[in-house]
């Protein structure tokens, strides 16, 4: 295949491949709901239950830690049985949990619902999606993820406003909508989805191979046992570098999006949720092509180089977020919201792309099942640390958010340093023998 043909084929996933890309986009879109809508759910339920909204944030953090265990279990099951059945089961469970969440009449019910929906959502978002993309697009992972992770900014752009609007109809209304969506996705997964393109009569990356080679690959996948044991992974410096790079950046993601509307409100003379929702929506719409852009850059110059550029951009955005709060500047804070939106989908792109690059298609499941719970653990710490920092600031919430971004900026600098130290070298199995 010559260079011109290769360029033309970058976005050529085939009909079945494009269907999988769109399917994963929907998974990202609807599993980001739990964290993204904390902007409005804590406020509405805080008012409904007559408690401080900030006191409800730690339940999502606890859900993150429960999700560590769930992600580990899901990773083990996926590594042994593959991704289809666990994904269908998790969507069924998530739908039932959303229905329960809408019926919360006290803090205890809200806590249980938030903990469990967070745990299940992040397992789908960080474990199942990445395994699907690794199975289907081992070479075109960058550009495929660039399309699929558009679901993340779309969620910020659409679902926060949807929840806000439906809450004014009835406090359970948005949760019944999510129940229906999850049930539909569970059915689609069980009836239509295939673990590997080879099972669907297609090819990885839509690049045709000899039928005998395809048969050989299927046999290899059925019998392959990764040499990367848990002990070996925990001794690998590359593994820990990936965990800290993406764990620290996901802490920045949660700090930015989970309380973006209250952060903007802290800079307004009269708090107004509509201002925050408007800018979150505008920024997220701008950020939708950003997801594709990061995938395109990944495919064009390589995953390692793209990750370094991404980390630098991420750190600049977090530092500007700190400066915006320090100066109490609404315009600069709005600029950082737009910059964040351009990076949001890219983070969902870079993490699986880097894990696949370092561990390869065949060992990805093993590395992912151990790495994701650790990353989730770091991410979940944010929702414990933030309320403590905000409480320490007292009535001056703008300074509380400033202090949050001091910590996030430092962690982002560390992530960037690690990204430059991580070598672009695959240490997993690269060929089916």
Short mmCIF file of C-alpha atoms in Angstrom, two decimals:
data_model
loop_
_atom_site.label_atom_id
_atom_site.label_comp_id
_atom_site.label_asym_id
_atom_site.label_seq_id
_atom_site.Cartn_x
_atom_site.Cartn_y
_atom_site.Cartn_z
CA UNK A 1 0.00 0.00 0.00
CA UNK A 2 1.54 3.37 -1.02
CA UNK A 3 1.51 6.55 1.07
CA UNK A 4 -1.47 8.12 -0.69
CA UNK A 5 -3.52 4.97 -0.18
CA UNK A 6 -2.51 4.87 3.47
CA UNK A 7 -3.66 8.45 4.02
CA UNK A 8 -6.99 7.74 2.35
CA UNK A 9 -7.48 4.67 4.54
CA UNK A 10 -6.85 6.39 7.88
CA UNK A 11 -10.58 7.06 8.38
CA UNK A 12 -11.66 3.96 6.48
CA UNK A 13 -12.96 1.77 9.27
CA UNK A 14 -15.52 -0.01 7.09
CA UNK A 15 -19.25 -0.14 7.80
CA UNK A 16 -18.87 -2.45 10.81
CA UNK A 17 -15.90 -0.52 12.16
CA UNK A 18 -17.76 2.79 11.96
CA UNK A 19 -20.70 1.20 13.77
CA UNK A 20 -18.36 0.20 16.62
CA UNK A 21 -16.87 3.72 16.74
CA UNK A 22 -20.38 5.22 17.06
CA UNK A 23 -21.34 2.59 19.66
CA UNK A 24 -18.31 3.49 21.80
CA UNK A 25 -19.09 7.21 21.35
CA UNK A 26 -22.50 6.51 22.92
CA UNK A 27 -20.88 4.65 25.80
CA UNK A 28 -18.59 7.61 26.50
CA UNK A 29 -21.51 10.04 26.18
CA UNK A 30 -23.82 8.33 28.64
CA UNK A 31 -21.26 7.09 31.17
CA UNK A 32 -19.80 10.59 31.59
CA UNK A 33 -23.23 11.71 32.83
CA UNK A 34 -22.58 10.72 36.45
CA UNK A 35 -19.57 13.00 36.91
CA UNK A 36 -20.54 15.80 34.52
CA UNK A 37 -23.98 16.34 36.08
CA UNK A 38 -22.58 16.70 39.61
CA UNK A 39 -22.68 20.41 38.72
CA UNK A 40 -26.46 20.35 39.00
CA UNK A 41 -27.40 17.14 40.85
CA UNK A 42 -25.67 18.15 44.09
CA UNK A 43 -27.40 21.54 43.97
CA UNK A 44 -30.88 20.16 43.28
CA UNK A 45 -30.62 17.30 45.77
CA UNK A 46 -28.97 19.57 48.34
CA UNK A 47 -32.00 21.86 48.10
CA UNK A 48 -34.45 18.94 48.01
CA UNK A 49 -32.85 17.21 51.01
CA UNK A 50 -32.01 20.50 52.76
CA UNK A 51 -28.28 19.82 53.12
CA UNK A 52 -25.08 21.56 51.95
CA UNK A 53 -24.47 20.55 48.28
CA UNK A 54 -20.71 20.22 48.94
CA UNK A 55 -21.48 17.57 51.57
CA UNK A 56 -22.87 15.35 48.77
CA UNK A 57 -19.66 15.36 46.67
CA UNK A 58 -17.76 12.75 48.75
CA UNK A 59 -20.36 10.11 47.86
CA UNK A 60 -19.11 10.23 44.27
CA UNK A 61 -15.58 9.82 45.63
CA UNK A 62 -16.63 6.75 47.60
CA UNK A 63 -18.22 5.47 44.40
CA UNK A 64 -14.87 5.92 42.71
CA UNK A 65 -13.17 3.73 45.30
CA UNK A 66 -15.91 1.11 45.03
CA UNK A 67 -15.32 1.38 41.30
CA UNK A 68 -11.68 0.43 41.85
CA UNK A 69 -12.83 -2.98 43.09
CA UNK A 70 -15.49 -3.28 40.39
CA UNK A 71 -13.03 -2.28 37.66
CA UNK A 72 -10.55 -4.85 38.89
CA UNK A 73 -13.21 -7.58 38.87
CA UNK A 74 -14.45 -6.48 35.44
CA UNK A 75 -10.88 -6.40 34.14
CA UNK A 76 -10.25 -9.94 35.34
CA UNK A 77 -13.49 -11.18 33.75
CA UNK A 78 -12.75 -9.34 30.49
CA UNK A 79 -9.21 -10.70 30.35
CA UNK A 80 -10.62 -14.25 30.64
CA UNK A 81 -14.01 -14.07 28.87
CA UNK A 82 -13.73 -10.82 26.85
CA UNK A 83 -15.74 -7.63 26.88
CA UNK A 84 -19.22 -8.24 25.41
CA UNK A 85 -21.07 -9.93 28.29
CA UNK A 86 -19.60 -7.74 31.08
CA UNK A 87 -20.57 -4.61 29.12
CA UNK A 88 -24.16 -5.77 28.62
CA UNK A 89 -24.49 -6.75 32.28
CA UNK A 90 -23.02 -3.46 33.52
CA UNK A 91 -25.39 -1.41 31.36
CA UNK A 92 -28.36 -3.36 32.72
CA UNK A 93 -27.22 -2.74 36.28
CA UNK A 94 -26.52 0.93 35.57
CA UNK A 95 -30.03 1.43 34.19
CA UNK A 96 -31.58 -0.02 37.34
CA UNK A 97 -29.33 2.16 39.51
CA UNK A 98 -30.37 5.32 37.66
CA UNK A 99 -34.00 4.39 38.25
CA UNK A 100 -33.24 3.97 41.97
CA UNK A 101 -31.37 7.30 42.04
CA UNK A 102 -34.47 9.12 40.84
CA UNK A 103 -36.41 7.78 43.82
CA UNK A 104 -33.95 9.06 46.46
CA UNK A 105 -35.95 10.65 49.28
CA UNK A 106 -33.17 11.01 51.85
CA UNK A 107 -29.39 11.37 52.06
CA UNK A 108 -28.91 7.63 52.60
CA UNK A 109 -30.71 6.70 49.36
CA UNK A 110 -28.87 9.44 47.47
CA UNK A 111 -25.54 8.18 48.85
CA UNK A 112 -26.17 4.56 47.82
CA UNK A 113 -27.36 5.58 44.35
CA UNK A 114 -24.44 7.96 43.76
CA UNK A 115 -21.83 5.49 45.00
CA UNK A 116 -23.07 2.66 42.82
CA UNK A 117 -23.84 4.66 39.65
CA UNK A 118 -20.37 6.22 39.86
CA UNK A 119 -18.71 2.82 40.28
CA UNK A 120 -20.54 1.19 37.38
CA UNK A 121 -20.29 4.23 35.07
CA UNK A 122 -16.55 4.59 35.43
CA UNK A 123 -16.01 0.85 34.91
CA UNK A 124 -17.85 1.07 31.60
CA UNK A 125 -16.12 4.33 30.70
CA UNK A 126 -12.54 3.37 31.55
CA UNK A 127 -12.39 -0.41 31.24
CA UNK A 128 -14.95 -1.62 28.70
CA UNK A 129 -14.52 1.14 26.11
CA UNK A 130 -10.75 0.79 26.05
CA UNK A 131 -10.87 -2.98 25.59
CA UNK A 132 -13.35 -2.61 22.72
CA UNK A 133 -11.16 -0.08 20.93
CA UNK A 134 -8.02 -2.15 21.50
CA UNK A 135 -9.73 -5.24 20.02
CA UNK A 136 -11.06 -3.45 16.94
CA UNK A 137 -8.47 -0.78 16.14
CA UNK A 138 -4.95 -1.82 17.24
CA UNK A 139 -3.22 0.34 14.58
CA UNK A 140 -5.80 3.08 13.94
CA UNK A 141 -6.48 3.51 17.64
CA UNK A 142 -5.63 7.22 17.59
CA UNK A 143 -8.06 8.32 14.91
CA UNK A 144 -10.76 5.83 15.99
CA UNK A 145 -10.59 7.12 19.55
CA UNK A 146 -10.58 10.66 18.18
CA UNK A 147 -14.06 10.04 16.78
CA UNK A 148 -15.36 7.94 19.69
CA UNK A 149 -14.24 10.28 22.49
CA UNK A 150 -16.35 13.05 20.98
CA UNK A 151 -18.97 11.51 23.26
CA UNK A 152 -17.24 13.12 26.26
CA UNK A 153 -17.61 16.80 25.26
CA UNK A 154 -21.04 16.02 23.78
CA UNK A 155 -22.06 14.83 27.24
CA UNK A 156 -20.86 18.08 28.81
CA UNK A 157 -22.61 20.09 26.10
CA UNK A 158 -25.94 18.27 26.20
CA UNK A 159 -26.57 16.21 29.31
CA UNK A 160 -25.91 18.86 31.96
CA UNK A 161 -28.53 21.09 30.30
CA UNK A 162 -30.89 18.10 29.88
CA UNK A 163 -30.62 17.23 33.58
CA UNK A 164 -31.10 20.87 34.57
CA UNK A 165 -34.24 21.13 32.42
CA UNK A 166 -35.75 17.80 33.47
CA UNK A 167 -35.13 18.51 37.17
CA UNK A 168 -37.60 21.40 36.82
CA UNK A 169 -40.18 18.89 35.54
CA UNK A 170 -39.60 16.29 38.25
CA UNK A 171 -36.52 15.32 40.24
CA UNK A 172 -36.79 11.72 38.94
CA UNK A 173 -37.30 12.64 35.26
CA UNK A 174 -33.64 12.67 34.09
CA UNK A 175 -33.04 9.33 35.80
CA UNK A 176 -35.90 7.62 33.99
CA UNK A 177 -34.40 8.90 30.74
CA UNK A 178 -31.03 7.37 31.69
CA UNK A 179 -32.75 4.11 32.67
CA UNK A 180 -34.25 3.81 29.18
CA UNK A 181 -30.95 4.66 27.46
CA UNK A 182 -28.98 2.11 29.49
CA UNK A 183 -31.50 -0.67 28.82
CA UNK A 184 -31.32 0.03 25.08
CA UNK A 185 -27.50 -0.04 25.14
CA UNK A 186 -27.55 -3.29 27.11
CA UNK A 187 -29.79 -4.90 24.45
CA UNK A 188 -27.67 -3.54 21.60
CA UNK A 189 -24.53 -4.93 23.25
CA UNK A 190 -26.02 -8.36 23.84
CA UNK A 191 -27.64 -8.74 20.41
CA UNK A 192 -25.33 -6.90 18.01
CA UNK A 193 -21.83 -6.29 19.37
CA UNK A 194 -18.91 -8.68 18.67
CA UNK A 195 -15.75 -8.88 20.78
CA UNK A 196 -13.39 -8.87 17.80
CA UNK A 197 -13.76 -7.74 14.19
CA UNK A 198 -12.74 -11.24 13.16
CA UNK A 199 -15.91 -12.56 14.86
CA UNK A 200 -18.01 -10.08 12.87
CA UNK A 201 -16.51 -11.10 9.54
CA UNK A 202 -14.41 -7.91 9.46
CA UNK A 203 -10.73 -7.07 9.96
CA UNK A 204 -8.82 -5.12 12.63
CA UNK A 205 -8.57 -1.49 11.43
CA UNK A 206 -10.52 -2.63 8.33
CA UNK A 207 -7.25 -3.80 6.79
CA UNK A 208 -7.88 -7.09 4.95
CA UNK A 209 -5.61 -10.03 5.74
CA UNK A 210 -5.26 -13.52 4.32
CA UNK A 211 -8.11 -15.80 5.54
CA UNK A 212 -5.57 -18.25 6.91
CA UNK A 213 -3.87 -15.47 8.85
CA UNK A 214 -7.23 -14.32 10.20
CA UNK A 215 -8.01 -17.86 11.35
CA UNK A 216 -4.59 -18.09 12.97
CA UNK A 217 -5.19 -14.81 14.83
CA UNK A 218 -8.56 -15.99 16.18
CA UNK A 219 -6.97 -19.21 17.44
CA UNK A 220 -4.14 -17.22 19.00
CA UNK A 221 -6.59 -14.87 20.76
CA UNK A 222 -8.61 -17.81 22.09
CA UNK A 223 -5.56 -19.44 23.66
CA UNK A 224 -3.29 -16.49 24.46
CA UNK A 225 -2.16 -16.08 28.07
CA UNK A 226 -0.38 -12.82 28.77
CA UNK A 227 3.06 -13.09 30.41
CA UNK A 228 2.33 -9.80 32.16
CA UNK A 229 1.28 -11.04 35.58
CA UNK A 230 0.14 -8.54 38.22
CA UNK A 231 3.50 -8.85 39.93
CA UNK A 232 5.41 -8.17 36.71
CA UNK A 233 3.21 -5.16 35.92
CA UNK A 234 3.76 -3.67 39.37
CA UNK A 235 7.52 -3.92 38.86
CA UNK A 236 7.46 -2.20 35.44
CA UNK A 237 8.37 1.50 35.54
CA UNK A 238 6.43 2.09 32.31
CA UNK A 239 3.27 0.83 33.97
CA UNK A 240 3.59 3.19 36.94
CA UNK A 241 4.45 6.13 34.71
CA UNK A 242 1.22 5.59 32.77
CA UNK A 243 -0.77 5.30 36.01
CA UNK A 244 0.55 8.58 37.40
CA UNK A 245 0.42 10.50 34.11
CA UNK A 246 -3.25 9.73 33.56
CA UNK A 247 -4.26 9.49 37.21
CA UNK A 248 -3.02 13.04 37.83
CA UNK A 249 -4.64 14.38 34.67
CA UNK A 250 -7.96 12.72 35.54
CA UNK A 251 -7.78 14.47 38.90
CA UNK A 252 -7.66 17.71 36.91
CA UNK A 253 -10.63 16.61 34.81
CA UNK A 254 -12.79 15.93 37.87
CA UNK A 255 -11.70 19.17 39.58
CA UNK A 256 -12.62 21.13 36.46
CA UNK A 257 -15.92 19.65 35.34
CA UNK A 258 -17.55 18.36 38.55
CA UNK A 259 -17.83 21.84 40.10
CA UNK A 260 -17.49 24.11 37.07
CA UNK A 261 -20.86 25.81 37.55
CA UNK A 262 -20.33 26.56 41.28
CA UNK A 263 -16.82 27.83 40.38
CA UNK A 264 -18.26 30.30 37.87
CA UNK A 265 -20.96 31.23 40.39
CA UNK A 266 -18.24 32.12 42.92
CA UNK A 267 -17.14 34.91 40.54
CA UNK A 268 -20.63 36.32 39.91
CA UNK A 269 -22.26 39.05 42.01
CA UNK A 270 -25.49 37.03 41.89
CA UNK A 271 -25.06 33.24 41.47
CA UNK A 272 -26.78 32.00 38.32
CA UNK A 273 -26.62 28.38 37.15
CA UNK A 274 -27.65 29.40 33.64
CA UNK A 275 -24.39 31.31 33.11
CA UNK A 276 -22.32 28.23 33.97
CA UNK A 277 -24.49 25.89 31.90
CA UNK A 278 -24.34 28.25 28.93
CA UNK A 279 -20.54 28.43 28.93
CA UNK A 280 -20.13 24.71 29.62
CA UNK A 281 -22.38 24.01 26.63
CA UNK A 282 -20.63 26.50 24.33
CA UNK A 283 -17.17 25.29 25.32
CA UNK A 284 -18.12 21.64 24.95
CA UNK A 285 -19.52 22.19 21.46
CA UNK A 286 -16.21 23.84 20.56
CA UNK A 287 -14.46 20.86 22.12
CA UNK A 288 -16.19 18.22 19.97
CA UNK A 289 -13.83 18.68 16.99
CA UNK A 290 -11.01 18.82 19.56
CA UNK A 291 -11.49 15.11 20.22
CA UNK A 292 -10.99 14.33 16.55
CA UNK A 293 -8.03 16.70 16.35
CA UNK A 294 -6.13 14.87 19.09
CA UNK A 295 -6.88 11.54 17.42
CA UNK A 296 -5.67 12.90 14.08
CA UNK A 297 -2.45 14.23 15.63
CA UNK A 298 -1.94 10.87 17.35
CA UNK A 299 -2.26 9.06 14.04
CA UNK A 300 -0.10 11.62 12.22
CA UNK A 301 2.96 12.04 14.48
CA UNK A 302 2.71 9.10 16.86
CA UNK A 303 1.14 8.46 20.26
CA UNK A 304 4.17 9.28 22.42
CA UNK A 305 4.81 12.70 20.85
CA UNK A 306 1.11 13.55 20.91
CA UNK A 307 0.89 12.62 24.58
CA UNK A 308 3.75 14.97 25.45
CA UNK A 309 2.14 17.86 23.57
CA UNK A 310 -1.19 17.05 25.23
CA UNK A 311 0.34 17.06 28.73
CA UNK A 312 1.93 20.46 28.13
CA UNK A 313 -1.41 21.89 26.94
CA UNK A 314 -3.20 20.31 29.91
CA UNK A 315 -0.73 21.82 32.39
CA UNK A 316 -1.04 25.29 30.82
CA UNK A 317 -4.84 25.05 31.13
CA UNK A 318 -4.70 24.02 34.80
CA UNK A 319 -2.23 26.81 35.65
CA UNK A 320 -4.43 29.36 33.87
CA UNK A 321 -7.39 28.02 35.88
CA UNK A 322 -5.45 28.79 39.05
CA UNK A 323 -4.55 32.28 37.80
CA UNK A 324 -8.16 32.95 36.83
CA UNK A 325 -9.35 32.16 40.35
CA UNK A 326 -6.46 34.04 41.96
CA UNK A 327 -7.36 37.18 39.99
CA UNK A 328 -11.09 36.48 40.36
CA UNK A 329 -11.29 36.95 36.60
CA UNK A 330 -14.46 35.62 35.00
CA UNK A 331 -13.17 36.19 31.42
CA UNK A 332 -9.95 34.23 32.06
CA UNK A 333 -11.94 31.49 33.80
CA UNK A 334 -14.23 31.25 30.75
CA UNK A 335 -11.13 30.96 28.53
CA UNK A 336 -9.91 28.05 30.64
CA UNK A 337 -13.31 26.37 30.30
CA UNK A 338 -12.98 26.54 26.51
CA UNK A 339 -9.39 25.24 26.65
CA UNK A 340 -10.48 22.42 28.94
CA UNK A 341 -13.27 21.44 26.55
CA UNK A 342 -10.75 21.20 23.70
CA UNK A 343 -8.72 18.80 25.85
CA UNK A 344 -11.56 16.80 27.45
CA UNK A 345 -12.07 14.26 24.67
CA UNK A 346 -8.33 14.15 24.07
CA UNK A 347 -7.71 12.78 27.55
CA UNK A 348 -10.11 9.91 26.88
CA UNK A 349 -8.19 9.38 23.64
CA UNK A 350 -4.63 9.53 24.97
CA UNK A 351 -5.01 7.15 27.91
CA UNK A 352 -6.07 3.97 26.03
CA UNK A 353 -3.89 4.93 23.08
CA UNK A 354 -0.80 5.08 25.30
CA UNK A 355 -1.65 1.82 27.09
CA UNK A 356 -2.12 0.10 23.72
CA UNK A 357 1.13 1.61 22.41
CA UNK A 358 3.14 0.41 25.39
CA UNK A 359 1.53 -3.01 25.96
CA UNK A 360 0.16 -3.87 22.49
CA UNK A 361 -3.16 -5.39 21.42
CA UNK A 362 -2.63 -8.74 23.09
CA UNK A 363 -1.39 -7.60 26.52
CA UNK A 364 -3.59 -4.52 26.75
CA UNK A 365 -6.34 -6.33 28.68
CA UNK A 366 -3.88 -7.48 31.34
CA UNK A 367 -2.33 -4.02 31.78
CA UNK A 368 -5.73 -2.33 31.65
CA UNK A 369 -7.28 -4.51 34.34
CA UNK A 370 -4.58 -3.47 36.83
CA UNK A 371 -3.92 0.08 35.62
CA UNK A 372 -7.49 1.37 35.44
CA UNK A 373 -8.38 0.65 39.09
CA UNK A 374 -5.26 2.55 40.19
CA UNK A 375 -6.08 5.50 37.91
CA UNK A 376 -9.68 5.47 39.16
CA UNK A 377 -8.38 5.53 42.73
CA UNK A 378 -6.35 8.68 42.04
CA UNK A 379 -9.24 10.28 40.17
CA UNK A 380 -11.63 9.53 43.04
CA UNK A 381 -9.35 11.21 45.58
CA UNK A 382 -10.28 14.52 43.96
CA UNK A 383 -13.85 14.40 45.27
CA UNK A 384 -12.53 13.87 48.80
CA UNK A 385 -9.81 16.51 48.59
CA UNK A 386 -11.99 19.20 46.97
CA UNK A 387 -14.64 19.47 49.73
CA UNK A 388 -11.87 19.63 52.36
CA UNK A 389 -10.08 22.46 50.54
CA UNK A 390 -13.35 24.29 49.86
CA UNK A 391 -14.45 23.93 53.50
CA UNK A 392 -11.11 25.33 54.67
CA UNK A 393 -11.70 28.44 52.55
CA UNK A 394 -14.99 29.13 54.31
CA UNK A 395 -17.28 31.64 52.65
CA UNK A 396 -14.62 32.69 50.12
CA UNK A 397 -15.27 29.89 47.63
CA UNK A 398 -13.28 31.59 44.85
CA UNK A 399 -10.14 31.22 46.97
CA UNK A 400 -11.15 27.65 47.74
CA UNK A 401 -11.19 26.84 44.02
CA UNK A 402 -7.89 28.69 43.63
CA UNK A 403 -6.34 26.38 46.22
CA UNK A 404 -7.76 23.33 44.45
CA UNK A 405 -6.01 24.39 41.24
CA UNK A 406 -2.71 24.99 43.03
CA UNK A 407 -2.68 21.25 43.78
CA UNK A 408 -3.95 20.28 40.32
CA UNK A 409 -1.32 22.44 38.61
CA UNK A 410 1.50 20.78 40.55
CA UNK A 411 0.20 17.30 39.68
CA UNK A 412 -0.12 18.29 36.02
CA UNK A 413 3.52 19.41 35.94
CA UNK A 414 4.56 16.05 37.39
CA UNK A 415 2.46 14.22 34.76
CA UNK A 416 4.13 16.24 32.00
CA UNK A 417 7.64 15.43 33.27
CA UNK A 418 6.76 11.72 33.36
CA UNK A 419 5.36 11.93 29.81
CA UNK A 420 8.71 13.22 28.55
CA UNK A 421 10.59 10.50 30.43
CA UNK A 422 8.40 7.63 29.09
CA UNK A 423 10.02 6.00 26.05
CA UNK A 424 8.05 5.22 22.88
CA UNK A 425 8.56 1.47 22.99
CA UNK A 426 6.10 -1.43 22.96
CA UNK A 427 6.98 -3.89 25.71
CA UNK A 428 4.04 -6.26 25.13
CA UNK A 429 3.46 -8.95 22.51
CA UNK A 430 3.14 -7.39 19.06
CA UNK A 431 2.59 -10.40 16.79
CA UNK A 432 0.26 -13.44 16.85
CA UNK A 433 2.53 -16.48 16.63
#
